[in-house]
Tab-separated table of C-alpha atoms in Angstrom:
chain	number	residue	atom	x	y	z
A	23	UNK	CA	96.613	57.133	101.248
A	24	UNK	CA	92.748	58.133	100.561
A	25	UNK	CA	91.935	61.935	101.878
A	26	UNK	CA	88.782	60.986	104.061
A	27	UNK	CA	86.458	64.143	104.742
A	28	UNK	CA	85.367	63.704	108.797
A	29	UNK	CA	82.542	66.747	108.123
A	30	UNK	CA	79.488	65.172	109.084
A	31	UNK	CA	76.029	66.613	110.316
A	32	UNK	CA	75.137	66.528	113.750
A	33	UNK	CA	71.640	67.499	115.337
A	34	UNK	CA	71.467	70.107	112.574
A	35	UNK	CA	75.018	71.693	112.522
A	36	UNK	CA	77.927	71.358	110.526
A	37	UNK	CA	80.657	70.059	113.063
A	38	UNK	CA	84.292	69.606	112.164
A	39	UNK	CA	87.270	67.572	113.636
A	40	UNK	CA	90.590	67.480	112.982
A	41	UNK	CA	91.556	65.786	109.534
A	42	UNK	CA	93.099	62.561	108.791
A	43	UNK	CA	94.983	61.273	105.502
A	44	UNK	CA	94.018	56.932	105.710
A	45	UNK	CA	95.298	56.322	109.538
A	46	UNK	CA	97.523	59.580	110.323
A	47	UNK	CA	96.431	62.146	112.466
A	48	UNK	CA	97.717	65.643	110.696
A	49	UNK	CA	100.027	68.118	113.267
A	50	UNK	CA	98.002	70.232	115.544
A	51	UNK	CA	95.314	72.519	114.395
A	52	UNK	CA	96.223	76.189	114.331
A	53	UNK	CA	92.034	77.896	113.750
A	54	UNK	CA	92.843	81.653	113.146
A	55	UNK	CA	89.768	84.029	113.834
A	56	UNK	CA	89.837	87.162	111.098
A	57	UNK	CA	91.557	88.238	108.289
A	58	UNK	CA	92.571	91.308	109.199
A	59	UNK	CA	96.380	92.443	109.916
A	60	UNK	CA	96.689	90.670	113.375
A	61	UNK	CA	95.153	87.408	111.722
A	62	UNK	CA	96.340	88.137	108.150
A	63	UNK	CA	100.255	88.095	109.029
A	64	UNK	CA	99.813	85.011	111.381
A	65	UNK	CA	97.837	82.856	107.769
A	66	UNK	CA	101.213	84.016	105.681
A	67	UNK	CA	104.177	83.351	108.489
A	68	UNK	CA	102.384	80.508	109.794
A	69	UNK	CA	104.238	77.456	109.193
A	70	UNK	CA	101.986	75.447	107.264
A	71	UNK	CA	104.097	72.333	107.350
A	72	UNK	CA	103.936	72.302	110.682
A	73	UNK	CA	99.708	72.993	111.525
A	74	UNK	CA	97.019	72.386	110.352
A	75	UNK	CA	95.769	75.655	109.577
A	76	UNK	CA	92.170	76.910	110.142
A	77	UNK	CA	90.909	80.352	109.432
A	78	UNK	CA	86.991	81.323	109.996
A	79	UNK	CA	85.993	84.746	109.225
A	80	UNK	CA	82.909	86.611	107.449
A	81	UNK	CA	85.517	88.364	104.632
A	82	UNK	CA	87.345	86.248	102.598
A	83	UNK	CA	89.922	88.268	101.576
A	84	UNK	CA	92.988	90.997	103.655
A	85	UNK	CA	92.573	94.427	103.304
A	86	UNK	CA	94.727	97.594	103.088
A	87	UNK	CA	92.872	99.901	105.406
A	88	UNK	CA	95.879	102.666	104.829
A	89	UNK	CA	94.275	103.127	102.046
A	90	UNK	CA	90.849	102.239	102.763
A	91	UNK	CA	89.997	106.143	102.439
A	92	UNK	CA	91.296	106.817	99.129
A	93	UNK	CA	88.240	103.726	97.071
A	94	UNK	CA	85.836	106.079	99.026
A	95	UNK	CA	85.844	108.779	95.833
A	96	UNK	CA	87.436	106.507	93.393
A	97	UNK	CA	90.866	107.420	93.702
A	98	UNK	CA	91.814	104.070	93.960
A	99	UNK	CA	90.007	101.159	92.329
A	100	UNK	CA	88.561	98.469	95.037
A	101	UNK	CA	90.427	95.831	94.222
A	102	UNK	CA	93.331	97.286	93.869
A	103	UNK	CA	93.671	97.052	97.898
A	104	UNK	CA	92.787	93.626	98.741
A	105	UNK	CA	94.074	90.026	99.034
A	106	UNK	CA	92.038	86.972	98.349
A	107	UNK	CA	92.591	84.751	101.752
A	108	UNK	CA	92.475	81.981	99.766
A	109	UNK	CA	96.181	82.548	97.891
A	110	UNK	CA	97.686	81.570	100.792
A	111	UNK	CA	97.582	77.349	100.208
A	112	UNK	CA	95.511	75.956	102.466
A	113	UNK	CA	95.722	72.773	102.760
A	114	UNK	CA	92.281	72.061	101.858
A	115	UNK	CA	89.516	73.663	100.479
A	116	UNK	CA	87.548	73.413	102.952
A	117	UNK	CA	89.870	74.819	105.908
A	118	UNK	CA	88.935	78.555	104.532
A	119	UNK	CA	85.159	79.178	105.708
A	120	UNK	CA	83.237	82.644	105.629
A	121	UNK	CA	81.371	82.865	109.007
A	122	UNK	CA	81.349	84.184	112.126
A	123	UNK	CA	82.576	82.912	115.578
A	124	UNK	CA	79.928	83.008	118.245
A	125	UNK	CA	81.264	80.874	121.016
A	126	UNK	CA	84.056	78.751	122.687
A	127	UNK	CA	83.866	76.284	124.788
A	128	UNK	CA	87.642	75.837	126.133
A	129	UNK	CA	86.991	72.935	128.236
A	130	UNK	CA	86.097	71.125	125.027
A	131	UNK	CA	88.267	73.269	122.718
A	132	UNK	CA	85.741	73.905	120.269
A	133	UNK	CA	84.177	77.417	118.464
A	134	UNK	CA	80.693	77.395	117.818
A	135	UNK	CA	80.817	79.200	114.243
A	136	UNK	CA	77.853	80.945	112.154
A	137	UNK	CA	78.122	80.849	108.537
A	138	UNK	CA	77.302	84.472	107.262
A	139	UNK	CA	76.553	82.947	103.793
A	140	UNK	CA	73.275	80.536	104.833
A	141	UNK	CA	73.576	80.522	108.648
A	142	UNK	CA	74.679	77.635	108.998
A	143	UNK	CA	76.064	76.425	111.984
A	144	UNK	CA	79.325	74.476	112.792
A	145	UNK	CA	81.960	73.818	115.630
A	146	UNK	CA	85.423	73.393	114.691
A	147	UNK	CA	88.020	71.881	117.421
A	148	UNK	CA	91.006	73.437	118.018
A	149	UNK	CA	93.936	72.218	119.171
A	150	UNK	CA	95.410	76.171	119.403
A	151	UNK	CA	93.393	79.670	119.138
A	152	UNK	CA	94.004	82.977	117.287
A	153	UNK	CA	91.453	85.419	117.864
A	154	UNK	CA	92.161	88.463	115.803
A	155	UNK	CA	88.906	89.645	115.007
A	156	UNK	CA	89.209	93.178	115.376
A	157	UNK	CA	86.892	96.060	116.349
A	158	UNK	CA	84.019	97.883	115.926
A	159	UNK	CA	83.400	101.934	115.545
A	160	UNK	CA	82.278	103.147	118.405
A	161	UNK	CA	78.770	104.543	118.835
A	162	UNK	CA	79.406	105.812	122.452
A	163	UNK	CA	75.455	104.658	122.459
A	164	UNK	CA	74.976	108.153	120.871
A	165	UNK	CA	70.794	107.872	118.619
A	166	UNK	CA	70.803	106.773	114.828
A	167	UNK	CA	74.129	106.067	114.619
A	168	UNK	CA	73.024	102.690	113.528
A	169	UNK	CA	70.434	103.418	111.791
A	170	UNK	CA	71.807	106.631	110.051
A	171	UNK	CA	75.351	107.031	109.826
A	172	UNK	CA	78.014	104.509	107.928
A	173	UNK	CA	80.899	103.402	109.380
A	174	UNK	CA	84.121	102.938	107.425
A	175	UNK	CA	85.898	99.734	108.234
A	176	UNK	CA	85.657	97.689	105.650
A	177	UNK	CA	85.270	97.261	101.942
A	178	UNK	CA	81.420	97.111	101.711
A	179	UNK	CA	81.253	100.559	103.932
A	180	UNK	CA	83.479	102.074	101.433
A	181	UNK	CA	81.422	101.153	98.667
A	182	UNK	CA	78.356	102.347	100.353
A	183	UNK	CA	79.943	105.637	101.296
A	184	UNK	CA	80.977	106.180	97.428
A	185	UNK	CA	78.016	104.817	95.748
A	186	UNK	CA	75.162	107.411	98.581
A	187	UNK	CA	78.005	110.576	97.232
A	188	UNK	CA	77.396	109.946	93.728
A	189	UNK	CA	73.452	109.638	94.979
A	190	UNK	CA	73.718	113.132	96.220
A	191	UNK	CA	75.045	115.021	93.723
A	192	UNK	CA	73.098	113.012	90.696
A	193	UNK	CA	69.836	113.680	93.628
A	194	UNK	CA	70.764	117.573	93.428
A	195	UNK	CA	70.692	118.078	89.970
A	196	UNK	CA	67.416	116.219	89.679
A	197	UNK	CA	64.415	119.207	88.694
A	198	UNK	CA	62.478	120.616	91.201
A	199	UNK	CA	65.166	120.136	93.807
A	200	UNK	CA	64.461	123.542	96.450
A	201	UNK	CA	68.284	125.467	97.134
A	202	UNK	CA	67.587	124.380	100.827
A	203	UNK	CA	67.417	120.173	99.643
A	204	UNK	CA	70.778	120.970	96.932
A	205	UNK	CA	73.011	122.221	100.230
A	206	UNK	CA	71.705	120.091	101.754
A	207	UNK	CA	72.349	116.541	99.715
A	208	UNK	CA	75.452	118.638	99.041
A	209	UNK	CA	76.507	118.667	102.587
A	210	UNK	CA	79.026	115.826	103.961
A	211	UNK	CA	79.619	115.677	107.968
A	212	UNK	CA	82.595	113.583	109.678
A	213	UNK	CA	82.028	112.389	112.953
A	214	UNK	CA	85.405	111.271	114.208
A	215	UNK	CA	88.619	113.720	114.360
A	216	UNK	CA	91.168	110.028	113.897
A	217	UNK	CA	93.576	109.642	111.399
A	218	UNK	CA	90.523	107.700	109.548
A	219	UNK	CA	87.933	110.883	109.685
A	220	UNK	CA	91.072	112.963	108.041
A	221	UNK	CA	91.771	110.859	105.426
A	222	UNK	CA	88.315	109.944	104.283
A	223	UNK	CA	87.808	114.267	104.822
A	224	UNK	CA	91.348	114.815	102.140
A	225	UNK	CA	89.536	113.303	99.567
A	226	UNK	CA	86.072	114.346	99.984
A	227	UNK	CA	88.322	117.981	99.235
A	228	UNK	CA	90.236	116.366	96.377
A	229	UNK	CA	87.257	114.947	94.881
A	230	UNK	CA	85.508	118.141	95.575
A	231	UNK	CA	88.287	120.863	93.951
A	232	UNK	CA	89.808	118.168	90.615
A	233	UNK	CA	86.123	116.780	89.722
A	234	UNK	CA	83.376	118.241	91.087
A	235	UNK	CA	84.817	121.637	89.159
A	236	UNK	CA	84.795	119.472	86.446
A	237	UNK	CA	81.445	117.504	86.451
A	238	UNK	CA	79.170	119.039	88.501
A	239	UNK	CA	80.836	123.207	87.769
A	240	UNK	CA	77.480	124.918	88.484
A	241	UNK	CA	77.379	123.088	92.072
A	242	UNK	CA	80.404	123.423	93.323
A	243	UNK	CA	80.172	126.459	95.318
A	244	UNK	CA	76.751	124.787	97.070
A	245	UNK	CA	79.292	121.619	97.951
A	246	UNK	CA	80.131	121.438	101.874
A	247	UNK	CA	82.581	119.431	104.072
A	248	UNK	CA	82.449	119.283	107.774
A	249	UNK	CA	84.513	117.822	110.309
A	250	UNK	CA	83.562	117.348	113.727
A	251	UNK	CA	86.074	116.172	117.039
A	252	UNK	CA	85.205	117.282	120.416
A	253	UNK	CA	88.749	117.652	121.557
A	254	UNK	CA	90.884	117.904	119.029
A	255	UNK	CA	92.245	116.076	115.545
A	256	UNK	CA	94.821	113.577	114.987
A	257	UNK	CA	95.706	113.338	118.937
A	258	UNK	CA	98.491	110.563	118.622
A	259	UNK	CA	100.240	113.326	116.309
A	260	UNK	CA	102.856	115.655	117.436
A	261	UNK	CA	101.600	119.011	118.583
A	262	UNK	CA	103.224	120.902	115.208
A	263	UNK	CA	101.905	119.104	113.380
A	264	UNK	CA	98.107	118.642	114.192
A	265	UNK	CA	98.434	122.697	113.947
A	266	UNK	CA	100.008	121.968	110.620
A	267	UNK	CA	96.780	119.730	109.780
A	268	UNK	CA	94.386	122.234	111.633
A	269	UNK	CA	95.629	125.134	109.788
A	270	UNK	CA	95.517	123.836	106.586
A	271	UNK	CA	92.280	122.470	106.721
A	272	UNK	CA	90.847	126.164	109.021
A	273	UNK	CA	92.580	127.722	104.976
A	274	UNK	CA	90.056	126.043	102.319
A	275	UNK	CA	87.133	126.860	101.360
A	276	UNK	CA	83.391	124.831	102.079
A	277	UNK	CA	85.649	123.399	104.651
A	278	UNK	CA	84.738	123.254	108.845
A	279	UNK	CA	85.951	122.128	111.472
A	280	UNK	CA	83.731	122.073	114.458
A	281	UNK	CA	84.803	121.222	117.975
A	282	UNK	CA	81.477	119.852	119.096
A	283	UNK	CA	79.759	116.590	120.462
A	284	UNK	CA	77.266	115.217	118.900
A	285	UNK	CA	73.317	113.951	120.379
A	286	UNK	CA	71.953	113.037	117.924
A	287	UNK	CA	72.437	111.443	113.894
A	288	UNK	CA	69.103	112.065	112.610
A	289	UNK	CA	67.992	110.512	109.055
A	290	UNK	CA	68.600	114.369	107.296
A	291	UNK	CA	70.769	116.135	109.517
A	292	UNK	CA	72.797	116.087	113.158
A	293	UNK	CA	71.455	117.516	116.348
A	294	UNK	CA	75.230	119.065	118.847
A	295	UNK	CA	75.031	118.906	122.258
A	296	UNK	CA	74.787	122.929	121.907
A	297	UNK	CA	71.299	121.542	120.661
A	298	UNK	CA	72.017	122.444	117.376
A	299	UNK	CA	70.498	121.232	114.139
A	300	UNK	CA	72.840	120.972	110.860
A	301	UNK	CA	71.428	119.411	107.696
A	302	UNK	CA	73.160	116.841	105.614
A	303	UNK	CA	73.178	114.604	103.050
A	304	UNK	CA	76.039	112.137	104.584
A	305	UNK	CA	77.135	111.235	107.727
A	306	UNK	CA	80.027	108.675	107.974
A	307	UNK	CA	81.367	108.394	111.594
A	308	UNK	CA	85.350	107.353	112.942
A	309	UNK	CA	85.438	107.610	116.576
A	310	UNK	CA	87.352	105.067	118.043
A	311	UNK	CA	87.144	101.441	118.562
A	312	UNK	CA	84.185	99.066	120.400
A	313	UNK	CA	84.773	95.233	121.136
A	314	UNK	CA	82.525	93.389	118.988
A	315	UNK	CA	79.759	90.851	120.016
A	316	UNK	CA	81.700	87.451	119.973
A	317	UNK	CA	84.333	89.206	121.657
A	318	UNK	CA	82.063	90.970	124.405
A	319	UNK	CA	80.078	87.339	125.562
A	320	UNK	CA	84.414	85.770	126.135
A	321	UNK	CA	84.202	84.833	130.057
A	322	UNK	CA	87.942	85.493	130.201
A	323	UNK	CA	89.637	88.612	131.596
A	324	UNK	CA	89.623	92.090	129.910
A	325	UNK	CA	90.296	95.378	130.578
A	326	UNK	CA	88.121	97.902	130.680
A	327	UNK	CA	87.061	99.097	127.043
A	328	UNK	CA	86.351	95.424	126.960
A	329	UNK	CA	89.755	93.525	124.720
A	330	UNK	CA	90.983	91.017	126.074
A	331	UNK	CA	93.814	90.921	128.481
A	332	UNK	CA	96.881	88.455	127.687
A	333	UNK	CA	100.932	88.025	128.521
A	334	UNK	CA	103.390	89.258	126.645
A	335	UNK	CA	103.789	86.057	124.523
A	336	UNK	CA	100.161	87.447	123.662
A	337	UNK	CA	98.538	84.850	125.722
A	338	UNK	CA	95.334	85.182	126.731
A	339	UNK	CA	95.153	85.334	130.745
A	340	UNK	CA	93.633	82.334	132.795
A	341	UNK	CA	94.162	79.663	130.167
A	342	UNK	CA	95.508	76.674	132.228
A	343	UNK	CA	97.299	75.077	128.524
A	344	UNK	CA	98.058	78.164	126.927
A	345	UNK	CA	96.510	77.112	124.103
A	346	UNK	CA	94.068	80.645	123.180
A	347	UNK	CA	96.241	83.510	122.035
A	348	UNK	CA	94.807	87.024	121.024
A	349	UNK	CA	96.395	89.941	118.682
A	350	UNK	CA	95.662	93.038	117.023
A	351	UNK	CA	92.462	95.677	118.146
A	352	UNK	CA	91.086	93.025	120.284
A	353	UNK	CA	93.741	92.063	122.896
A	354	UNK	CA	95.637	94.464	125.019
A	355	UNK	CA	98.729	93.253	126.722
A	356	UNK	CA	98.187	93.935	130.096
A	357	UNK	CA	101.676	95.564	131.065
A	358	UNK	CA	101.933	97.157	128.523
A	359	UNK	CA	98.996	97.895	126.456
A	360	UNK	CA	99.665	99.398	122.850
A	361	UNK	CA	98.215	101.473	119.726
A	362	UNK	CA	95.583	100.271	118.324
A	363	UNK	CA	97.730	100.012	115.024
A	364	UNK	CA	97.668	98.535	111.564
A	365	UNK	CA	101.845	98.416	112.501
A	366	UNK	CA	100.800	97.096	115.810
A	367	UNK	CA	98.606	94.193	114.492
A	368	UNK	CA	101.073	93.202	112.116
A	369	UNK	CA	103.829	92.581	114.050
A	370	UNK	CA	102.465	90.498	116.289
A	371	UNK	CA	100.699	88.173	113.649
A	372	UNK	CA	104.382	87.683	112.861
A	373	UNK	CA	105.450	87.280	116.442
A	374	UNK	CA	102.950	84.704	116.835
A	375	UNK	CA	103.441	83.652	114.289
A	376	UNK	CA	107.243	82.608	114.871
A	377	UNK	CA	106.083	81.628	118.056
A	378	UNK	CA	103.770	78.683	117.228
A	379	UNK	CA	106.347	77.426	114.876
A	380	UNK	CA	108.952	77.086	118.610
A	381	UNK	CA	105.979	76.268	120.736
A	382	UNK	CA	104.918	73.364	118.078
A	383	UNK	CA	109.380	72.139	117.732
A	384	UNK	CA	109.749	71.928	121.901
A	385	UNK	CA	111.332	75.886	122.425
A	386	UNK	CA	109.082	77.521	124.129
A	387	UNK	CA	111.921	77.940	126.279
A	388	UNK	CA	113.604	80.451	123.457
A	389	UNK	CA	110.480	82.428	122.949
A	390	UNK	CA	111.346	85.842	123.925
A	391	UNK	CA	108.451	88.413	124.556
A	392	UNK	CA	106.395	90.561	122.021
A	393	UNK	CA	108.363	94.186	121.620
A	394	UNK	CA	107.326	96.676	119.188
A	395	UNK	CA	109.698	99.891	117.984
A	396	UNK	CA	107.391	102.184	116.817
A	397	UNK	CA	107.973	103.041	113.113
A	398	UNK	CA	106.321	106.490	112.792
A	399	UNK	CA	102.859	107.383	111.503
A	400	UNK	CA	101.898	109.067	108.372
A	401	UNK	CA	98.594	111.247	107.353
A	402	UNK	CA	97.239	112.046	104.242
A	403	UNK	CA	95.469	115.734	104.676
A	404	UNK	CA	94.717	116.250	101.154
A	405	UNK	CA	95.602	118.360	98.466
A	406	UNK	CA	99.043	116.453	97.586
A	407	UNK	CA	99.690	117.902	101.906
A	408	UNK	CA	101.094	115.138	104.418
A	409	UNK	CA	102.014	114.321	107.644
A	410	UNK	CA	105.160	111.882	108.590
A	411	UNK	CA	106.427	111.384	112.347
A	412	UNK	CA	109.421	109.514	112.310
A	413	UNK	CA	111.888	108.072	114.240
A	414	UNK	CA	114.121	110.088	112.662
A	415	UNK	CA	111.704	113.125	112.520
A	416	UNK	CA	109.135	115.333	111.506
A	417	UNK	CA	107.407	116.109	107.766
A	418	UNK	CA	104.710	117.572	107.116
A	419	UNK	CA	103.428	119.252	103.504
A	420	UNK	CA	104.543	118.270	100.034
A	421	UNK	CA	107.759	115.681	101.329
A	422	UNK	CA	105.136	114.283	103.429
A	423	UNK	CA	102.578	113.797	100.996
A	424	UNK	CA	105.754	111.370	98.479
A	425	UNK	CA	106.346	109.916	101.493
A	426	UNK	CA	102.946	109.159	102.356
A	427	UNK	CA	102.482	107.376	99.027
A	428	UNK	CA	105.542	106.032	98.903
A	429	UNK	CA	105.693	103.913	101.727
A	430	UNK	CA	102.476	102.612	101.487
A	431	UNK	CA	103.262	101.237	97.955
A	432	UNK	CA	105.749	99.855	99.369
A	433	UNK	CA	103.853	98.270	102.644
A	434	UNK	CA	100.894	96.408	99.662
A	435	UNK	CA	101.251	92.745	100.212
A	436	UNK	CA	101.370	91.531	96.417
A	437	UNK	CA	103.013	92.707	93.309
A	438	UNK	CA	99.491	92.363	91.875
A	439	UNK	CA	98.405	95.062	94.265
A	440	UNK	CA	101.975	96.749	94.124
A	441	UNK	CA	100.535	97.199	90.232
A	442	UNK	CA	97.504	98.059	90.611
A	443	UNK	CA	97.949	101.237	93.030
A	444	UNK	CA	100.177	103.450	91.281
A	445	UNK	CA	97.593	102.155	87.863
A	446	UNK	CA	94.544	103.876	89.493
A	447	UNK	CA	96.567	107.406	90.893
A	448	UNK	CA	97.777	108.140	87.096
A	449	UNK	CA	94.442	107.347	86.171
A	450	UNK	CA	92.602	109.604	88.602
A	451	UNK	CA	95.603	112.289	87.628
A	452	UNK	CA	95.893	112.227	84.096
A	453	UNK	CA	91.598	111.075	83.765
A	454	UNK	CA	89.958	112.070	86.649
A	455	UNK	CA	87.521	110.069	89.184
A	456	UNK	CA	84.836	107.745	87.649
A	457	UNK	CA	81.441	108.866	89.151
A	458	UNK	CA	80.005	106.044	87.386
A	459	UNK	CA	76.931	104.555	90.721
A	460	UNK	CA	77.694	100.443	90.311
């Protein structure tokens, strides 16, 4: 059988239809939007003998987000925590497109997509659609956040933060820099006291303690980190563990916790709700989730947080033929909402991959509602201290740090990463972090 391409130009758009081998029409086309925890879990576990799988995503890798903060200061290298999507095995190299969905037509079973490489528009037809596009950081409408703050959701974000930190240190070394400007450059502000904000602060503290002292000994006393949270840090953790984390942070030199709201972010400072201005050289914004523009644009049932409402089988509500599913941070089960965590998203992806196989084989009656068992939460506090809230009990301190590293090492998705991550940890411990800018 000859391979016949069915990609063609139509009114300036590329329209991708179902592919054929000779006169044989392939199995149902499954289109997956996104390569995050939920979508990637579907891609890895779905039976590709039953579906012609297409993936649309603006990034061509899966990112192991629990270790993302470690890359911002060089504890881990960027490539150590990613997995190339194409390694999952596609029937055709065209079945993965670096693009983002911009419009959904439910009636025609088609999605309009836009290449993030050249802006080309194309349509793709689906039989089954999985929406797993995730979410973005919530700015809460605070002026200046998009213009002057850094987010920490993607690998590109971590690279920008790392380069800015190193740039600030080098700027502070320049001749003629005033003491006030030096203090501003070396003041790093984190807005948001969730796991991302706390763990980024932990990595910064380790960098200050272990590497700044060695590389910038005369500037060690000028470096400051401020973590700002309007309510309480790590709100999803047990109160005892939260108090332990807060106590550890408050005991640290040059590390400050502030219970305030930020009302504006300027190029060189932030403004608090009491009107006070704090000069700083870097602002990292990590304050909850908001829907992506694609999710917000969909004329489908949503909750107040603009997440797509799904039933307990992860099917989007009000779709008569049950061909659209939504998983991960962009969705919420109407009858039993789950937290927006990587753990939940991964389990949803695995569940949906198995369910799709049963649906395809006419065994839909065998599909049970989605259920999830909380396996616990982990957080790193810096200085070899951690938190662990598990079904078997709660831990804090050094033992939790050991557990934090051990669990995430086993959760890495391939053997390359399982070798590379401990190698990076060992290299950092022996030789220190790499402070090269690139």
